[in-house]
């Protein structure tokens, strides 16, 4: 079977831009969550979010003009901006720029989003409501379509292989990476850019999740403390924005060109709850089966895993059910793993979450560091699992598991191992 490795990574997140910059801030226990200043939140119960910091690229911040020409910016919703930014970083990191037609034919893109062009849809709907339909931009539809991240990146680099997108709510990033890896395994491509992007920190996005009572509202005056997975005082998740993209590459292809290899794709599992549109099933059976399927696909056992990057969104129900599922899967080996939720620092990036957390899992393997769970002051439930409260831990990590679960009962788990 063809092996798949990771040769490039790109990140745009509330902790900034660039995998190394963001990783450094994460393991230093810094938070990217702050009061929303980009729009009026007077009528909203949640007033905080994880937003990409503005500034110069050299400082790990976002100046959109450094990435996308001004004339093209308004042709795309911000979620596409973020996807392109992460993809550019990943391509530059990997050094893979196909030159021949044959190289372009084996290079593809699969970058998805959970929601897509929410701001563009919101703005266009207001124009139509106000009788200004004839003034809509001809770029409105392609600016909002989820697959246009993949389309824009494909056009930018001339990647003529599979051009695809995943759309599975908060599991999107993991599904995109896992499905892209399978395309390589089955010979449909040699190189795939894969990940997720999201830009739902908008008036409509925040209002919608406020209406469903999913967001944290108790910490509006203390933003950095609001995302607190497993803590007894958690009251909902904090919305985040950004993108994560990996360059996945067939092992022999990467080896032949002398590419640096961060990690190897080691397994992928999926499941459905068939239970409820938003709530996980009892004991989080879907999560259990997704993780079990990932281990089976990689020929691994729970004893082989040293670190789990949890879905861990900071919701009252979901966190403890995921913890229970991990305990049930690992059994006696649960005491030997570290498990943290990096959403405590970034917020929940919806369709981009799994992709960014894949980057964190890979860097945890590379550096032998389990990133921390911030704000875990008093767990709501005891466990033998070390949830890496407050401070990063140095650990030997050979294989990491990362979980992502989404509305509609969709579950995905992915595994990475140290390169050999």
mmCIF file with all atom_site columns, N, CA and C in Angstrom, residues 129-197:
data_model
loop_
_atom_site.group_PDB
_atom_site.id
_atom_site.type_symbol
_atom_site.label_atom_id
_atom_site.label_alt_id
_atom_site.label_comp_id
_atom_site.label_asym_id
_atom_site.label_entity_id
_atom_site.label_seq_id
_atom_site.pdbx_PDB_ins_code
_atom_site.Cartn_x
_atom_site.Cartn_y
_atom_site.Cartn_z
_atom_site.occupancy
_atom_site.B_iso_or_equiv
_atom_site.pdbx_formal_charge
_atom_site.auth_seq_id
_atom_site.auth_comp_id
_atom_site.auth_asym_id
_atom_site.auth_atom_id
_atom_site.pdbx_PDB_model_num
ATOM 1   N N  . UNK A 1 129 ? -32.862 42.410 -0.473  1.00 0.00 ? 129 UNK A N  1
ATOM 2   C CA . UNK A 1 129 ? -33.995 42.861 0.343   1.00 0.00 ? 129 UNK A CA 1
ATOM 3   C C  . UNK A 1 129 ? -34.250 44.357 0.144   1.00 0.00 ? 129 UNK A C  1
ATOM 4   N N  . UNK A 1 130 ? -33.182 45.121 -0.065  1.00 0.00 ? 130 UNK A N  1
ATOM 5   C CA . UNK A 1 130 ? -33.302 46.565 -0.243  1.00 0.00 ? 130 UNK A CA 1
ATOM 6   C C  . UNK A 1 130 ? -33.587 46.951 -1.692  1.00 0.00 ? 130 UNK A C  1
ATOM 7   N N  . UNK A 1 131 ? -33.870 45.976 -2.550  1.00 0.00 ? 131 UNK A N  1
ATOM 8   C CA . UNK A 1 131 ? -34.192 46.268 -3.944  1.00 0.00 ? 131 UNK A CA 1
ATOM 9   C C  . UNK A 1 131 ? -32.987 46.566 -4.803  1.00 0.00 ? 131 UNK A C  1
ATOM 10  N N  . UNK A 1 132 ? -31.815 46.067 -4.418  1.00 0.00 ? 132 UNK A N  1
ATOM 11  C CA . UNK A 1 132 ? -30.590 46.351 -5.163  1.00 0.00 ? 132 UNK A CA 1
ATOM 12  C C  . UNK A 1 132 ? -30.034 45.098 -5.839  1.00 0.00 ? 132 UNK A C  1
ATOM 13  N N  . UNK A 1 133 ? -30.911 44.187 -6.216  1.00 0.00 ? 133 UNK A N  1
ATOM 14  C CA . UNK A 1 133 ? -30.459 42.923 -6.804  1.00 0.00 ? 133 UNK A CA 1
ATOM 15  C C  . UNK A 1 133 ? -29.593 43.132 -8.042  1.00 0.00 ? 133 UNK A C  1
ATOM 16  N N  . UNK A 1 134 ? -29.911 44.159 -8.815  1.00 0.00 ? 134 UNK A N  1
ATOM 17  C CA . UNK A 1 134 ? -29.140 44.407 -10.040 1.00 0.00 ? 134 UNK A CA 1
ATOM 18  C C  . UNK A 1 134 ? -27.712 44.880 -9.746  1.00 0.00 ? 134 UNK A C  1
ATOM 19  N N  . UNK A 1 135 ? -27.455 45.235 -8.496  1.00 0.00 ? 135 UNK A N  1
ATOM 20  C CA . UNK A 1 135 ? -26.113 45.713 -8.138  1.00 0.00 ? 135 UNK A CA 1
ATOM 21  C C  . UNK A 1 135 ? -25.239 44.610 -7.550  1.00 0.00 ? 135 UNK A C  1
ATOM 22  N N  . UNK A 1 136 ? -25.774 43.394 -7.472  1.00 0.00 ? 136 UNK A N  1
ATOM 23  C CA . UNK A 1 136 ? -24.963 42.299 -6.954  1.00 0.00 ? 136 UNK A CA 1
ATOM 24  C C  . UNK A 1 136 ? -23.723 42.076 -7.826  1.00 0.00 ? 136 UNK A C  1
ATOM 25  N N  . UNK A 1 137 ? -22.628 41.755 -7.183  1.00 0.00 ? 137 UNK A N  1
ATOM 26  C CA . UNK A 1 137 ? -21.393 41.462 -7.916  1.00 0.00 ? 137 UNK A CA 1
ATOM 27  C C  . UNK A 1 137 ? -21.539 40.159 -8.686  1.00 0.00 ? 137 UNK A C  1
ATOM 28  N N  . UNK A 1 138 ? -21.010 40.100 -9.901  1.00 0.00 ? 138 UNK A N  1
ATOM 29  C CA . UNK A 1 138 ? -21.021 38.829 -10.643 1.00 0.00 ? 138 UNK A CA 1
ATOM 30  C C  . UNK A 1 138 ? -20.168 37.764 -9.966  1.00 0.00 ? 138 UNK A C  1
ATOM 31  N N  . UNK A 1 139 ? -19.358 38.206 -9.000  1.00 0.00 ? 139 UNK A N  1
ATOM 32  C CA . UNK A 1 139 ? -18.511 37.261 -8.266  1.00 0.00 ? 139 UNK A CA 1
ATOM 33  C C  . UNK A 1 139 ? -19.174 36.754 -6.985  1.00 0.00 ? 139 UNK A C  1
ATOM 34  N N  . UNK A 1 140 ? -20.437 37.169 -6.754  1.00 0.00 ? 140 UNK A N  1
ATOM 35  C CA . UNK A 1 140 ? -21.076 36.781 -5.500  1.00 0.00 ? 140 UNK A CA 1
ATOM 36  C C  . UNK A 1 140 ? -21.106 35.265 -5.307  1.00 0.00 ? 140 UNK A C  1
ATOM 37  N N  . UNK A 1 141 ? -21.622 34.534 -6.280  1.00 0.00 ? 141 UNK A N  1
ATOM 38  C CA . UNK A 1 141 ? -21.744 33.078 -6.116  1.00 0.00 ? 141 UNK A CA 1
ATOM 39  C C  . UNK A 1 141 ? -20.375 32.420 -5.932  1.00 0.00 ? 141 UNK A C  1
ATOM 40  N N  . UNK A 1 142 ? -19.407 32.648 -6.823  1.00 0.00 ? 142 UNK A N  1
ATOM 41  C CA . UNK A 1 142 ? -18.099 31.997 -6.594  1.00 0.00 ? 142 UNK A CA 1
ATOM 42  C C  . UNK A 1 142 ? -17.364 32.508 -5.366  1.00 0.00 ? 142 UNK A C  1
ATOM 43  N N  . UNK A 1 143 ? -17.764 33.663 -4.840  1.00 0.00 ? 143 UNK A N  1
ATOM 44  C CA . UNK A 1 143 ? -17.112 34.142 -3.615  1.00 0.00 ? 143 UNK A CA 1
ATOM 45  C C  . UNK A 1 143 ? -17.586 33.392 -2.384  1.00 0.00 ? 143 UNK A C  1
ATOM 46  N N  . UNK A 1 144 ? -18.745 32.734 -2.484  1.00 0.00 ? 144 UNK A N  1
ATOM 47  C CA . UNK A 1 144 ? -19.347 32.087 -1.323  1.00 0.00 ? 144 UNK A CA 1
ATOM 48  C C  . UNK A 1 144 ? -19.283 30.571 -1.362  1.00 0.00 ? 144 UNK A C  1
ATOM 49  N N  . UNK A 1 145 ? -19.060 29.990 -2.534  1.00 0.00 ? 145 UNK A N  1
ATOM 50  C CA . UNK A 1 145 ? -19.073 28.532 -2.663  1.00 0.00 ? 145 UNK A CA 1
ATOM 51  C C  . UNK A 1 145 ? -17.900 27.899 -1.928  1.00 0.00 ? 145 UNK A C  1
ATOM 52  N N  . UNK A 1 146 ? -18.177 26.841 -1.196  1.00 0.00 ? 146 UNK A N  1
ATOM 53  C CA . UNK A 1 146 ? -17.139 26.206 -0.383  1.00 0.00 ? 146 UNK A CA 1
ATOM 54  C C  . UNK A 1 146 ? -16.022 25.621 -1.235  1.00 0.00 ? 146 UNK A C  1
ATOM 55  N N  . UNK A 1 147 ? -16.351 24.997 -2.356  1.00 0.00 ? 147 UNK A N  1
ATOM 56  C CA . UNK A 1 147 ? -15.293 24.373 -3.153  1.00 0.00 ? 147 UNK A CA 1
ATOM 57  C C  . UNK A 1 147 ? -14.388 25.375 -3.848  1.00 0.00 ? 147 UNK A C  1
ATOM 58  N N  . UNK A 1 148 ? -14.715 26.671 -3.757  1.00 0.00 ? 148 UNK A N  1
ATOM 59  C CA . UNK A 1 148 ? -13.874 27.667 -4.417  1.00 0.00 ? 148 UNK A CA 1
ATOM 60  C C  . UNK A 1 148 ? -12.565 27.919 -3.692  1.00 0.00 ? 148 UNK A C  1
ATOM 61  N N  . UNK A 1 149 ? -12.417 27.451 -2.449  1.00 0.00 ? 149 UNK A N  1
ATOM 62  C CA . UNK A 1 149 ? -11.066 27.477 -1.863  1.00 0.00 ? 149 UNK A CA 1
ATOM 63  C C  . UNK A 1 149 ? -10.183 26.553 -2.695  1.00 0.00 ? 149 UNK A C  1
ATOM 64  N N  . UNK A 1 150 ? -10.619 25.319 -2.871  1.00 0.00 ? 150 UNK A N  1
ATOM 65  C CA . UNK A 1 150 ? -9.842  24.383 -3.685  1.00 0.00 ? 150 UNK A CA 1
ATOM 66  C C  . UNK A 1 150 ? -9.666  24.912 -5.101  1.00 0.00 ? 150 UNK A C  1
ATOM 67  N N  . UNK A 1 151 ? -10.735 25.495 -5.651  1.00 0.00 ? 151 UNK A N  1
ATOM 68  C CA . UNK A 1 151 ? -10.640 26.024 -7.001  1.00 0.00 ? 151 UNK A CA 1
ATOM 69  C C  . UNK A 1 151 ? -9.614  27.130 -7.134  1.00 0.00 ? 151 UNK A C  1
ATOM 70  N N  . UNK A 1 152 ? -9.644  28.080 -6.213  1.00 0.00 ? 152 UNK A N  1
ATOM 71  C CA . UNK A 1 152 ? -8.698  29.201 -6.265  1.00 0.00 ? 152 UNK A CA 1
ATOM 72  C C  . UNK A 1 152 ? -7.253  28.724 -6.093  1.00 0.00 ? 152 UNK A C  1
ATOM 73  N N  . UNK A 1 153 ? -7.044  27.795 -5.169  1.00 0.00 ? 153 UNK A N  1
ATOM 74  C CA . UNK A 1 153 ? -5.686  27.293 -4.937  1.00 0.00 ? 153 UNK A CA 1
ATOM 75  C C  . UNK A 1 153 ? -5.207  26.480 -6.134  1.00 0.00 ? 153 UNK A C  1
ATOM 76  N N  . UNK A 1 154 ? -6.105  25.677 -6.699  1.00 0.00 ? 154 UNK A N  1
ATOM 77  C CA . UNK A 1 154 ? -5.755  24.895 -7.882  1.00 0.00 ? 154 UNK A CA 1
ATOM 78  C C  . UNK A 1 154 ? -5.315  25.802 -9.028  1.00 0.00 ? 154 UNK A C  1
ATOM 79  N N  . UNK A 1 155 ? -6.067  26.878 -9.237  1.00 0.00 ? 155 UNK A N  1
ATOM 80  C CA . UNK A 1 155 ? -5.739  27.824 -10.304 1.00 0.00 ? 155 UNK A CA 1
ATOM 81  C C  . UNK A 1 155 ? -4.403  28.501 -10.027 1.00 0.00 ? 155 UNK A C  1
ATOM 82  N N  . UNK A 1 156 ? -4.194  28.885 -8.782  1.00 0.00 ? 156 UNK A N  1
ATOM 83  C CA . UNK A 1 156 ? -2.979  29.618 -8.412  1.00 0.00 ? 156 UNK A CA 1
ATOM 84  C C  . UNK A 1 156 ? -1.719  28.812 -8.715  1.00 0.00 ? 156 UNK A C  1
ATOM 85  N N  . UNK A 1 157 ? -1.763  27.488 -8.443  1.00 0.00 ? 157 UNK A N  1
ATOM 86  C CA . UNK A 1 157 ? -0.558  26.670 -8.590  1.00 0.00 ? 157 UNK A CA 1
ATOM 87  C C  . UNK A 1 157 ? -0.595  25.736 -9.789  1.00 0.00 ? 157 UNK A C  1
ATOM 88  N N  . UNK A 1 158 ? -1.695  25.716 -10.519 1.00 0.00 ? 158 UNK A N  1
ATOM 89  C CA . UNK A 1 158 ? -1.778  24.827 -11.669 1.00 0.00 ? 158 UNK A CA 1
ATOM 90  C C  . UNK A 1 158 ? -1.928  23.372 -11.294 1.00 0.00 ? 158 UNK A C  1
ATOM 91  N N  . UNK A 1 159 ? -2.491  23.107 -10.113 1.00 0.00 ? 159 UNK A N  1
ATOM 92  C CA . UNK A 1 159 ? -2.713  21.724 -9.698  1.00 0.00 ? 159 UNK A CA 1
ATOM 93  C C  . UNK A 1 159 ? -3.910  21.173 -10.474 1.00 0.00 ? 159 UNK A C  1
ATOM 94  N N  . UNK A 1 160 ? -3.686  20.182 -11.332 1.00 0.00 ? 160 UNK A N  1
ATOM 95  C CA . UNK A 1 160 ? -4.719  19.664 -12.212 1.00 0.00 ? 160 UNK A CA 1
ATOM 96  C C  . UNK A 1 160 ? -5.209  18.279 -11.826 1.00 0.00 ? 160 UNK A C  1
ATOM 97  N N  . UNK A 1 161 ? -4.795  17.807 -10.650 1.00 0.00 ? 161 UNK A N  1
ATOM 98  C CA . UNK A 1 161 ? -5.293  16.540 -10.142 1.00 0.00 ? 161 UNK A CA 1
ATOM 99  C C  . UNK A 1 161 ? -6.648  16.732 -9.482  1.00 0.00 ? 161 UNK A C  1
ATOM 100 N N  . UNK A 1 162 ? -7.045  15.844 -8.554  1.00 0.00 ? 162 UNK A N  1
ATOM 101 C CA . UNK A 1 162 ? -8.355  15.953 -7.912  1.00 0.00 ? 162 UNK A CA 1
ATOM 102 C C  . UNK A 1 162 ? -8.582  17.346 -7.321  1.00 0.00 ? 162 UNK A C  1
ATOM 103 N N  . UNK A 1 163 ? -9.754  17.913 -7.631  1.00 0.00 ? 163 UNK A N  1
ATOM 104 C CA . UNK A 1 163 ? -10.134 19.244 -7.152  1.00 0.00 ? 163 UNK A CA 1
ATOM 105 C C  . UNK A 1 163 ? -11.460 19.047 -6.414  1.00 0.00 ? 163 UNK A C  1
ATOM 106 N N  . UNK A 1 164 ? -11.411 19.019 -5.087  1.00 0.00 ? 164 UNK A N  1
ATOM 107 C CA . UNK A 1 164 ? -12.519 18.486 -4.311  1.00 0.00 ? 164 UNK A CA 1
ATOM 108 C C  . UNK A 1 164 ? -12.647 19.274 -3.014  1.00 0.00 ? 164 UNK A C  1
ATOM 109 N N  . UNK A 1 165 ? -13.769 19.117 -2.320  1.00 0.00 ? 165 UNK A N  1
ATOM 110 C CA . UNK A 1 165 ? -13.957 19.745 -1.009  1.00 0.00 ? 165 UNK A CA 1
ATOM 111 C C  . UNK A 1 165 ? -14.777 18.834 -0.111  1.00 0.00 ? 165 UNK A C  1
ATOM 112 N N  . UNK A 1 166 ? -14.527 18.948 1.172   1.00 0.00 ? 166 UNK A N  1
ATOM 113 C CA . UNK A 1 166 ? -15.339 18.267 2.175   1.00 0.00 ? 166 UNK A CA 1
ATOM 114 C C  . UNK A 1 166 ? -16.206 19.307 2.879   1.00 0.00 ? 166 UNK A C  1
ATOM 115 N N  . UNK A 1 167 ? -17.424 18.943 3.233   1.00 0.00 ? 167 UNK A N  1
ATOM 116 C CA . UNK A 1 167 ? -18.327 19.828 3.962   1.00 0.00 ? 167 UNK A CA 1
ATOM 117 C C  . UNK A 1 167 ? -19.055 18.987 5.001   1.00 0.00 ? 167 UNK A C  1
ATOM 118 N N  . UNK A 1 168 ? -18.491 18.881 6.181   1.00 0.00 ? 168 UNK A N  1
ATOM 119 C CA . UNK A 1 168 ? -19.080 18.057 7.240   1.00 0.00 ? 168 UNK A CA 1
ATOM 120 C C  . UNK A 1 168 ? -19.022 18.792 8.574   1.00 0.00 ? 168 UNK A C  1
ATOM 121 N N  . UNK A 1 169 ? -19.504 20.044 8.550   1.00 0.00 ? 169 UNK A N  1
ATOM 122 C CA . UNK A 1 169 ? -19.548 20.851 9.775   1.00 0.00 ? 169 UNK A CA 1
ATOM 123 C C  . UNK A 1 169 ? -18.175 20.858 10.440  1.00 0.00 ? 169 UNK A C  1
ATOM 124 N N  . UNK A 1 170 ? -18.128 20.591 11.734  1.00 0.00 ? 170 UNK A N  1
ATOM 125 C CA . UNK A 1 170 ? -16.878 20.732 12.484  1.00 0.00 ? 170 UNK A CA 1
ATOM 126 C C  . UNK A 1 170 ? -15.910 19.570 12.284  1.00 0.00 ? 170 UNK A C  1
ATOM 127 N N  . UNK A 1 171 ? -16.321 18.557 11.522  1.00 0.00 ? 171 UNK A N  1
ATOM 128 C CA . UNK A 1 171 ? -15.422 17.455 11.191  1.00 0.00 ? 171 UNK A CA 1
ATOM 129 C C  . UNK A 1 171 ? -14.745 17.661 9.837   1.00 0.00 ? 171 UNK A C  1
ATOM 130 N N  . UNK A 1 172 ? -15.029 18.770 9.171   1.00 0.00 ? 172 UNK A N  1
ATOM 131 C CA . UNK A 1 172 ? -14.571 19.007 7.803   1.00 0.00 ? 172 UNK A CA 1
ATOM 132 C C  . UNK A 1 172 ? -13.061 18.857 7.638   1.00 0.00 ? 172 UNK A C  1
ATOM 133 N N  . UNK A 1 173 ? -12.279 19.493 8.501   1.00 0.00 ? 173 UNK A N  1
ATOM 134 C CA . UNK A 1 173 ? -10.825 19.477 8.342   1.00 0.00 ? 173 UNK A CA 1
ATOM 135 C C  . UNK A 1 173 ? -10.246 18.083 8.366   1.00 0.00 ? 173 UNK A C  1
ATOM 136 N N  . UNK A 1 174 ? -10.707 17.249 9.304   1.00 0.00 ? 174 UNK A N  1
ATOM 137 C CA . UNK A 1 174 ? -10.201 15.879 9.385   1.00 0.00 ? 174 UNK A CA 1
ATOM 138 C C  . UNK A 1 174 ? -10.678 15.056 8.194   1.00 0.00 ? 174 UNK A C  1
ATOM 139 N N  . UNK A 1 175 ? -11.946 15.211 7.818   1.00 0.00 ? 175 UNK A N  1
ATOM 140 C CA . UNK A 1 175 ? -12.426 14.470 6.658   1.00 0.00 ? 175 UNK A CA 1
ATOM 141 C C  . UNK A 1 175 ? -11.647 14.846 5.395   1.00 0.00 ? 175 UNK A C  1
ATOM 142 N N  . UNK A 1 176 ? -11.343 16.135 5.227   1.00 0.00 ? 176 UNK A N  1
ATOM 143 C CA . UNK A 1 176 ? -10.592 16.564 4.045   1.00 0.00 ? 176 UNK A CA 1
ATOM 144 C C  . UNK A 1 176 ? -9.213  15.919 4.010   1.00 0.00 ? 176 UNK A C  1
ATOM 145 N N  . UNK A 1 177 ? -8.538  15.912 5.144   1.00 0.00 ? 177 UNK A N  1
ATOM 146 C CA . UNK A 1 177 ? -7.191  15.323 5.203   1.00 0.00 ? 177 UNK A CA 1
ATOM 147 C C  . UNK A 1 177 ? -7.248  13.817 4.994   1.00 0.00 ? 177 UNK A C  1
ATOM 148 N N  . UNK A 1 178 ? -8.176  13.159 5.691   1.00 0.00 ? 178 UNK A N  1
ATOM 149 C CA . UNK A 1 178 ? -8.278  11.713 5.559   1.00 0.00 ? 178 UNK A CA 1
ATOM 150 C C  . UNK A 1 178 ? -8.674  11.281 4.160   1.00 0.00 ? 178 UNK A C  1
ATOM 151 N N  . UNK A 1 179 ? -9.646  11.973 3.567   1.00 0.00 ? 179 UNK A N  1
ATOM 152 C CA . UNK A 1 179 ? -10.076 11.623 2.212   1.00 0.00 ? 179 UNK A CA 1
ATOM 153 C C  . UNK A 1 179 ? -8.968  11.902 1.193   1.00 0.00 ? 179 UNK A C  1
ATOM 154 N N  . UNK A 1 180 ? -8.241  13.005 1.387   1.00 0.00 ? 180 UNK A N  1
ATOM 155 C CA . UNK A 1 180 ? -7.135  13.324 0.470   1.00 0.00 ? 180 UNK A CA 1
ATOM 156 C C  . UNK A 1 180 ? -6.033  12.276 0.571   1.00 0.00 ? 180 UNK A C  1
ATOM 157 N N  . UNK A 1 181 ? -5.745  11.831 1.780   1.00 0.00 ? 181 UNK A N  1
ATOM 158 C CA . UNK A 1 181 ? -4.728  10.784 1.951   1.00 0.00 ? 181 UNK A CA 1
ATOM 159 C C  . UNK A 1 181 ? -5.139  9.509  1.223   1.00 0.00 ? 181 UNK A C  1
ATOM 160 N N  . UNK A 1 182 ? -6.433  9.200  1.284   1.00 0.00 ? 182 UNK A N  1
ATOM 161 C CA . UNK A 1 182 ? -6.909  8.001  0.597   1.00 0.00 ? 182 UNK A CA 1
ATOM 162 C C  . UNK A 1 182 ? -6.799  8.143  -0.922  1.00 0.00 ? 182 UNK A C  1
ATOM 163 N N  . UNK A 1 183 ? -6.969  9.349  -1.448  1.00 0.00 ? 183 UNK A N  1
ATOM 164 C CA . UNK A 1 183 ? -6.762  9.556  -2.883  1.00 0.00 ? 183 UNK A CA 1
ATOM 165 C C  . UNK A 1 183 ? -5.328  9.222  -3.274  1.00 0.00 ? 183 UNK A C  1
ATOM 166 N N  . UNK A 1 184 ? -4.394  9.594  -2.416  1.00 0.00 ? 184 UNK A N  1
ATOM 167 C CA . UNK A 1 184 ? -2.983  9.269  -2.686  1.00 0.00 ? 184 UNK A CA 1
ATOM 168 C C  . UNK A 1 184 ? -2.753  7.774  -2.554  1.00 0.00 ? 184 UNK A C  1
ATOM 169 N N  . UNK A 1 185 ? -3.297  7.175  -1.506  1.00 0.00 ? 185 UNK A N  1
ATOM 170 C CA . UNK A 1 185 ? -3.131  5.733  -1.297  1.00 0.00 ? 185 UNK A CA 1
ATOM 171 C C  . UNK A 1 185 ? -3.641  4.947  -2.493  1.00 0.00 ? 185 UNK A C  1
ATOM 172 N N  . UNK A 1 186 ? -4.748  5.380  -3.066  1.00 0.00 ? 186 UNK A N  1
ATOM 173 C CA . UNK A 1 186 ? -5.356  4.659  -4.188  1.00 0.00 ? 186 UNK A CA 1
ATOM 174 C C  . UNK A 1 186 ? -4.813  5.084  -5.548  1.00 0.00 ? 186 UNK A C  1
ATOM 175 N N  . UNK A 1 187 ? -3.827  5.986  -5.553  1.00 0.00 ? 187 UNK A N  1
ATOM 176 C CA . UNK A 1 187 ? -3.156  6.329  -6.796  1.00 0.00 ? 187 UNK A CA 1
ATOM 177 C C  . UNK A 1 187 ? -3.810  7.405  -7.626  1.00 0.00 ? 187 UNK A C  1
ATOM 178 N N  . UNK A 1 188 ? -4.786  8.125  -7.063  1.00 0.00 ? 188 UNK A N  1
ATOM 179 C CA . UNK A 1 188 ? -5.432  9.199  -7.804  1.00 0.00 ? 188 UNK A CA 1
ATOM 180 C C  . UNK A 1 188 ? -4.601  10.483 -7.815  1.00 0.00 ? 188 UNK A C  1
ATOM 181 N N  . UNK A 1 189 ? -3.617  10.576 -6.947  1.00 0.00 ? 189 UNK A N  1
ATOM 182 C CA . UNK A 1 189 ? -2.730  11.734 -6.888  1.00 0.00 ? 189 UNK A CA 1
ATOM 183 C C  . UNK A 1 189 ? -1.457  11.319 -6.175  1.00 0.00 ? 189 UNK A C  1
ATOM 184 N N  . UNK A 1 190 ? -0.405  12.099 -6.377  1.00 0.00 ? 190 UNK A N  1
ATOM 185 C CA . UNK A 1 190 ? 0.837   11.913 -5.620  1.00 0.00 ? 190 UNK A CA 1
ATOM 186 C C  . UNK A 1 190 ? 0.995   12.984 -4.539  1.00 0.00 ? 190 UNK A C  1
ATOM 187 N N  . UNK A 1 191 ? 0.371   14.143 -4.769  1.00 0.00 ? 191 UNK A N  1
ATOM 188 C CA . UNK A 1 191 ? 0.445   15.257 -3.827  1.00 0.00 ? 191 UNK A CA 1
ATOM 189 C C  . UNK A 1 191 ? -0.953  15.856 -3.682  1.00 0.00 ? 191 UNK A C  1
ATOM 190 N N  . UNK A 1 192 ? -1.351  16.124 -2.447  1.00 0.00 ? 192 UNK A N  1
ATOM 191 C CA . UNK A 1 192 ? -2.639  16.780 -2.198  1.00 0.00 ? 192 UNK A CA 1
ATOM 192 C C  . UNK A 1 192 ? -2.464  17.875 -1.152  1.00 0.00 ? 192 UNK A C  1
ATOM 193 N N  . UNK A 1 193 ? -3.012  19.060 -1.441  1.00 0.00 ? 193 UNK A N  1
ATOM 194 C CA . UNK A 1 193 ? -3.176  20.085 -0.419  1.00 0.00 ? 193 UNK A CA 1
ATOM 195 C C  . UNK A 1 193 ? -4.510  19.821 0.255   1.00 0.00 ? 193 UNK A C  1
ATOM 196 N N  . UNK A 1 194 ? -4.513  19.681 1.569   1.00 0.00 ? 194 UNK A N  1
ATOM 197 C CA . UNK A 1 194 ? -5.747  19.276 2.241   1.00 0.00 ? 194 UNK A CA 1
ATOM 198 C C  . UNK A 1 194 ? -5.917  20.028 3.549   1.00 0.00 ? 194 UNK A C  1
ATOM 199 N N  . UNK A 1 195 ? -7.178  20.378 3.859   1.00 0.00 ? 195 UNK A N  1
ATOM 200 C CA . UNK A 1 195 ? -7.443  21.054 5.127   1.00 0.00 ? 195 UNK A CA 1
ATOM 201 C C  . UNK A 1 195 ? -8.807  21.702 5.145   1.00 0.00 ? 195 UNK A C  1
ATOM 202 N N  . UNK A 1 196 ? -8.938  22.737 5.970   1.00 0.00 ? 196 UNK A N  1
ATOM 203 C CA . UNK A 1 196 ? -10.217 23.420 6.116   1.00 0.00 ? 196 UNK A CA 1
ATOM 204 C C  . UNK A 1 196 ? -10.035 24.882 6.436   1.00 0.00 ? 196 UNK A C  1
ATOM 205 N N  . UNK A 1 197 ? -11.080 25.669 6.145   1.00 0.00 ? 197 UNK A N  1
ATOM 206 C CA . UNK A 1 197 ? -11.044 27.111 6.405   1.00 0.00 ? 197 UNK A CA 1
ATOM 207 C C  . UNK A 1 197 ? -12.423 27.562 6.864   1.00 0.00 ? 197 UNK A C  1
#
